Coordinates of C-alpha atoms in Angstrom, one line a residue:
X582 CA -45.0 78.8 47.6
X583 CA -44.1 76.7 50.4
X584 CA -46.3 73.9 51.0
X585 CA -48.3 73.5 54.3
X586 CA -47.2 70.2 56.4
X587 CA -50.7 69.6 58.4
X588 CA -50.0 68.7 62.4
X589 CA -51.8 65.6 62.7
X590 CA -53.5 64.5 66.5
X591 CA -53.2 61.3 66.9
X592 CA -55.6 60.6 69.7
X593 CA -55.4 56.5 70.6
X594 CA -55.8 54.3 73.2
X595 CA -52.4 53.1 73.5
X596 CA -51.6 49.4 75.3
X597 CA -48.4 48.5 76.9
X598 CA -47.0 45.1 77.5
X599 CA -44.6 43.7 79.8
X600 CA -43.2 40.3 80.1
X601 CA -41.7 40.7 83.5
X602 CA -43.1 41.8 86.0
X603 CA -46.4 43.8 86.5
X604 CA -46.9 47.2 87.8
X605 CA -49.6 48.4 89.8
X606 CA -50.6 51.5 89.5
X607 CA -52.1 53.4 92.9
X608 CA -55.2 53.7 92.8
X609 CA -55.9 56.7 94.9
X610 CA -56.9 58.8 92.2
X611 CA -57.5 62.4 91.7
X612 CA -61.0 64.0 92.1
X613 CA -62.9 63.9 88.6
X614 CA -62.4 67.3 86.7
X615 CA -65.2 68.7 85.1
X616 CA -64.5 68.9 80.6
X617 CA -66.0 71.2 78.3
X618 CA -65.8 70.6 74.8
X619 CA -67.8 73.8 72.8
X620 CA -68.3 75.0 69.4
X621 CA -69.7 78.0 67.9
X622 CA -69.6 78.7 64.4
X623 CA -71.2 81.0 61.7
X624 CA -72.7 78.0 59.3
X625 CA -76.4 76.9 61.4
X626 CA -76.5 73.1 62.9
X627 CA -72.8 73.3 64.2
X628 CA -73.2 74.7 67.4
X629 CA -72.8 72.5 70.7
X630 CA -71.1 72.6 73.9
X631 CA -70.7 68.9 75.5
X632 CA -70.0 68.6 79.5
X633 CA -68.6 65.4 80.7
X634 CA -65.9 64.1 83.7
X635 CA -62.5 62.6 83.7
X636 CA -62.4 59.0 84.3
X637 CA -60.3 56.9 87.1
X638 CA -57.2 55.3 85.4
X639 CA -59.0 51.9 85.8
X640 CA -62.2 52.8 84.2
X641 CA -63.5 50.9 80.8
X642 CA -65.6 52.8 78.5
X643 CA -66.7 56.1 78.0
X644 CA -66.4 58.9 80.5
X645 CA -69.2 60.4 82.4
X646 CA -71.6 62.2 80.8
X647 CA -72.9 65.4 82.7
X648 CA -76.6 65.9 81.8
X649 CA -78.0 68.6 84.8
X650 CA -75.8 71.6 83.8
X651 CA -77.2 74.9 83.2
X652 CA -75.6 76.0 79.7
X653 CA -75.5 79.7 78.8
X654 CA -73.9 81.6 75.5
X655 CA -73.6 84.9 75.5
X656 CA -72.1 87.4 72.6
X657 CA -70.5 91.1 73.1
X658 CA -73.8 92.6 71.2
X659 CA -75.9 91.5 74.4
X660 CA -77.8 88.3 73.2
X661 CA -78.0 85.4 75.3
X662 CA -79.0 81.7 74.3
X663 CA -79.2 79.0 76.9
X664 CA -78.3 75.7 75.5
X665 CA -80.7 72.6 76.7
X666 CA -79.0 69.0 77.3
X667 CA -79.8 66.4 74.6
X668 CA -83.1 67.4 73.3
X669 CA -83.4 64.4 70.6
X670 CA -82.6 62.1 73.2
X671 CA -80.0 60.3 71.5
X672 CA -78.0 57.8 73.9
X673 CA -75.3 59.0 71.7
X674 CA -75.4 62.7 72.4
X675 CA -75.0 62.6 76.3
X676 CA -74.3 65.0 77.7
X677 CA -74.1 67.5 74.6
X678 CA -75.9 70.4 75.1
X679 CA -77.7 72.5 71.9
X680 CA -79.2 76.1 71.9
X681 CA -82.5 76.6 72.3
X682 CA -83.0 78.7 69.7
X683 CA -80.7 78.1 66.8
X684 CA -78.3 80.8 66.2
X685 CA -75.0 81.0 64.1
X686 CA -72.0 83.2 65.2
X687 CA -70.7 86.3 63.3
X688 CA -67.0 86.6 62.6
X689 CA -65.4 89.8 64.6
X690 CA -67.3 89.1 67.7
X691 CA -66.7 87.3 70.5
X692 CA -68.8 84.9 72.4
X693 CA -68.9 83.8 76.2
X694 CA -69.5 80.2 77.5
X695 CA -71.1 80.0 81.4
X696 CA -71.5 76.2 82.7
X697 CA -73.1 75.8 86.3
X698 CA -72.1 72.2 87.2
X699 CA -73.4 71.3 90.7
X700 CA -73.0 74.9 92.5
X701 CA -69.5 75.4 90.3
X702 CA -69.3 78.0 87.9
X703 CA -66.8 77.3 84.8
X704 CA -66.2 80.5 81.8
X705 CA -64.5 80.9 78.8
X706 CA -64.5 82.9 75.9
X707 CA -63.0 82.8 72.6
X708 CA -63.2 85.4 69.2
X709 CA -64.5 84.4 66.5
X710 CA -62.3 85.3 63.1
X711 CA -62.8 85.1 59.4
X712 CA -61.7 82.3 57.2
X713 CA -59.9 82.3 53.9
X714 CA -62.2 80.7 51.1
X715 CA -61.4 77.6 49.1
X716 CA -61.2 78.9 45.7
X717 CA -61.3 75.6 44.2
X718 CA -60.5 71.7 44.5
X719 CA -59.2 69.2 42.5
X720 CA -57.5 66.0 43.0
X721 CA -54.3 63.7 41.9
X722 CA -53.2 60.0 42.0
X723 CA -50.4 59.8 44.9
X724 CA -48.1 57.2 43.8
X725 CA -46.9 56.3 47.5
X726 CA -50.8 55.6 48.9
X727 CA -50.8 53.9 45.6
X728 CA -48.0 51.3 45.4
X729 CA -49.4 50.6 49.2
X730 CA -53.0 52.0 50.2
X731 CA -54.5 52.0 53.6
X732 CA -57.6 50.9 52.1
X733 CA -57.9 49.1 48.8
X734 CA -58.7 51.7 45.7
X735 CA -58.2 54.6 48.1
X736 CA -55.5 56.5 46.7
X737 CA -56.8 60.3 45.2
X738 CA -55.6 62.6 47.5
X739 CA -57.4 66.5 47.2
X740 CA -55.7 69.8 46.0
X741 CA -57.3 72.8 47.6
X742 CA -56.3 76.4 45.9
X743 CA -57.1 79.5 48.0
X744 CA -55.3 82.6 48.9
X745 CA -53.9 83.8 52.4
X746 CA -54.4 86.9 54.0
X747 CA -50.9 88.4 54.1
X748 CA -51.6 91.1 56.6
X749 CA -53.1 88.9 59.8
X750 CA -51.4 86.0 61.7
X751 CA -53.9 82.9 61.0
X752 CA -54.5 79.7 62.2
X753 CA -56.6 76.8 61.0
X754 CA -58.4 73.3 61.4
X755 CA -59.5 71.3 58.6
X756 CA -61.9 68.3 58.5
X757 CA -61.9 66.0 55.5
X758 CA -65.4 63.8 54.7
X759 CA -65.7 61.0 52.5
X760 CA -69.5 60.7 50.6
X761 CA -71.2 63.3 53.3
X762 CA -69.2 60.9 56.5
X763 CA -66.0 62.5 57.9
X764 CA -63.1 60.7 57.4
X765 CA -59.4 60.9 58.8
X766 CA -56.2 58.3 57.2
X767 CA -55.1 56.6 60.5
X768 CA -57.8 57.4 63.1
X769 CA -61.2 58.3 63.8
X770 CA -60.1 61.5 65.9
X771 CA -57.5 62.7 64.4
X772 CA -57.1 66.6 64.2
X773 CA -55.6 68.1 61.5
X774 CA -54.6 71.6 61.6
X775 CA -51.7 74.3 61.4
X776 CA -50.9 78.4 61.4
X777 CA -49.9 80.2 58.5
X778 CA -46.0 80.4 58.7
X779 CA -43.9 81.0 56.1
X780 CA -47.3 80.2 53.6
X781 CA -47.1 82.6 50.6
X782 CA -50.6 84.4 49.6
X783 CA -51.4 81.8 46.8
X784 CA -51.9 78.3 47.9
X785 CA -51.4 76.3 44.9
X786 CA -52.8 72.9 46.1
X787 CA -52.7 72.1 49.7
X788 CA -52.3 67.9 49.4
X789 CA -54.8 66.7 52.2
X790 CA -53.6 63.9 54.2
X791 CA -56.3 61.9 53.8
X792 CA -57.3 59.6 50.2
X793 CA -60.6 59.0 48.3
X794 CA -61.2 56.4 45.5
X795 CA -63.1 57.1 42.2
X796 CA -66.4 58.1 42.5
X797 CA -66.4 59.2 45.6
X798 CA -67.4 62.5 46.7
X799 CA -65.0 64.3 48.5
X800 CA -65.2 67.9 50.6
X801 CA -63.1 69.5 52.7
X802 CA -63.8 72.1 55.4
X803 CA -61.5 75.1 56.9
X804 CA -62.0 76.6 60.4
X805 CA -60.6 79.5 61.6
X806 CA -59.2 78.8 65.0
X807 CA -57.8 82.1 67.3
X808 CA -54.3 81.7 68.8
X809 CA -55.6 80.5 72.1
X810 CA -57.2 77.6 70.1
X811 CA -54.4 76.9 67.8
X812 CA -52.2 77.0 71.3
X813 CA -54.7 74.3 72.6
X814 CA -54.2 71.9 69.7
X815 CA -50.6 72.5 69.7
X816 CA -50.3 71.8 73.3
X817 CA -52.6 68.2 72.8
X818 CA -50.0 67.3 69.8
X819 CA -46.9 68.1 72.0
X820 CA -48.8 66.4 74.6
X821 CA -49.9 62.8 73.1
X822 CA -46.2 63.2 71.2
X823 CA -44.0 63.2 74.1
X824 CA -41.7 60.2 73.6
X825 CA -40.6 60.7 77.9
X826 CA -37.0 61.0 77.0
X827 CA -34.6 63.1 79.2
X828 CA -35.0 66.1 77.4
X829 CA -38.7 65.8 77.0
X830 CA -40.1 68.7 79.2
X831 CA -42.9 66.7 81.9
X832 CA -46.5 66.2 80.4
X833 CA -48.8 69.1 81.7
X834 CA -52.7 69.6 80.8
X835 CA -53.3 71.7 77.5
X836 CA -53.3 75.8 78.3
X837 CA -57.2 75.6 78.0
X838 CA -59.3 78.9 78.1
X839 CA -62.0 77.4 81.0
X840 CA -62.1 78.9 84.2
X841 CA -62.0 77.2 87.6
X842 CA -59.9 74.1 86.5
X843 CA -61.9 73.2 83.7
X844 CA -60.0 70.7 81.0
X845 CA -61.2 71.0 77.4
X846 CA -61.3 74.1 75.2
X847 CA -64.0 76.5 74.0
X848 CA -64.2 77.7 70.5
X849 CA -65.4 80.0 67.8
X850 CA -65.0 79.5 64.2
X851 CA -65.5 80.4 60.4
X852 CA -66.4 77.6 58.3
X853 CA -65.5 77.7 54.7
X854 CA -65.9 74.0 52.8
X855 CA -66.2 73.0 49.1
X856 CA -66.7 69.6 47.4
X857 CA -65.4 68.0 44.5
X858 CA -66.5 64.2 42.8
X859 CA -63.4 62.0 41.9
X860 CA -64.1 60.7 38.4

């Protein structure tokens, strides 16, 4: 089969230095655009939707959390769940918004996002689509993250075995975790994922591109993502990748799927994971 390269995010802050002159930037900047960020899944405890604002260009820290929006989901069978802001009251969870009833999505249907943000009114939907299963895990030394490891000892990388569905166009996320904590190889929010192209209906060990040491348990979880997801990520990759040459086409926003000039993305996904302990 052909093997599956995963497109890897690489989502940094990113510092340049000059040693001639300095450049000031103007600082008449844009009004604030409202982000969305929302998940629905069919595994319980996964779904959230988080509402926040672009920062200026100067700004240190986080960007603004939005914690008065009225947060609706609604599905094409005619249920409806309003989602509440922050109900543990977590400094770290912001702005993240949580149904009030806890639900978990069912693959075939789709499911609409409403967000009322100070009088404006942002929508999306997204389907949400099977997943392939993992058959099985196992793991192998990699020589390369051997002879050199990121981190000392951490050098088993995972084999996943699953089949494909020949007969639909697919496209998927993955998230690796590390003893129950997620865990990426270069950054903390990297996103790996890719579509099915040219992948064969057995997958015979899918490498994953991040390592584990011995004793360590290690899982690995699958999301379906629908092509206007998959476009998202692609977009973001192409995006944070652009090296500004001449023949680089001019950075634009990712093709998101929020209304009224909402950035960020909303999506719906399968969840298929499986475990394995590296002995």
């Amino acid at each position: 089969m052909k093997k599956i390269y995963f497109n890897i995010i690489y989502i940094a802050l990113i510092t340049l230095f000059s040693c001639e002159k300095t450049i000031v930037i103007d600082s008449q900047q844009s009004a604030a655009s409202v982000v969305i960020e929302g998940l629905i899944t069919d595994q319980p405890g996964k779904q959230y939707v988080k509402v926040s604002k672009t920062s200026d260009f100067y700004q240190d820290g986080t960007t603004e959390r939005i914690v008065n929006a009225t947060v609706v989901i609604n599905d094409d069978k005619g249920n409806e769940t309003p989602f509440i802001h922050n109900p543990s009251g977590d400094e770290k969870t912001e702005g993240y918004y949580y149904p009030n009833n806890a639900f978990t999505g069912d693959a075939g249907h789709i499911y609409s996002l409403s967000v009322l943000v100070d009088g404006d009114l942002y929508t999306a939907e997204d389907k949400l689509l099977p997943v392939t299963t993992i058959d099985s895990l196992s793991y192998r030394v990699n020589d390369d993250e051997k002879e050199d490891p990121k981190i000392t000892g951490k050098f088993y990388e995972l084999l996943a075995y699953m089949k494909e569905p020949q007969e639909t166009k697919d496209y998927y996320l993955f998230k690796f975790y590390r003893n129950d904590s997620i865990t990426y190889y270069l950054r903390n929010s990297d996103i790996y994922f890719t579509d099915d192209t040219g992948i064969g209906e057995d997958i015979d060990g899918i490498p994953s591109p991040v390592f584990f040491a011995i004793n360590d348990v290690a899982k690995m979880e699958i999301y379906s993502l629908s092509r206007n997801a998959y476009l998202f990520y692609n977009d973001l990759f192409n995006l944070i990748n652009n090296d500004g040459g001449m023949i680089s086409p001019p950075p634009v926003n990712p093709r998101s799927n929020l209304s009224n000039g909402a950035l960020g993305f909303f999506r719906t996904s399968s969840v298929h994971s499986a475990s394995i302990q590296i002995k």
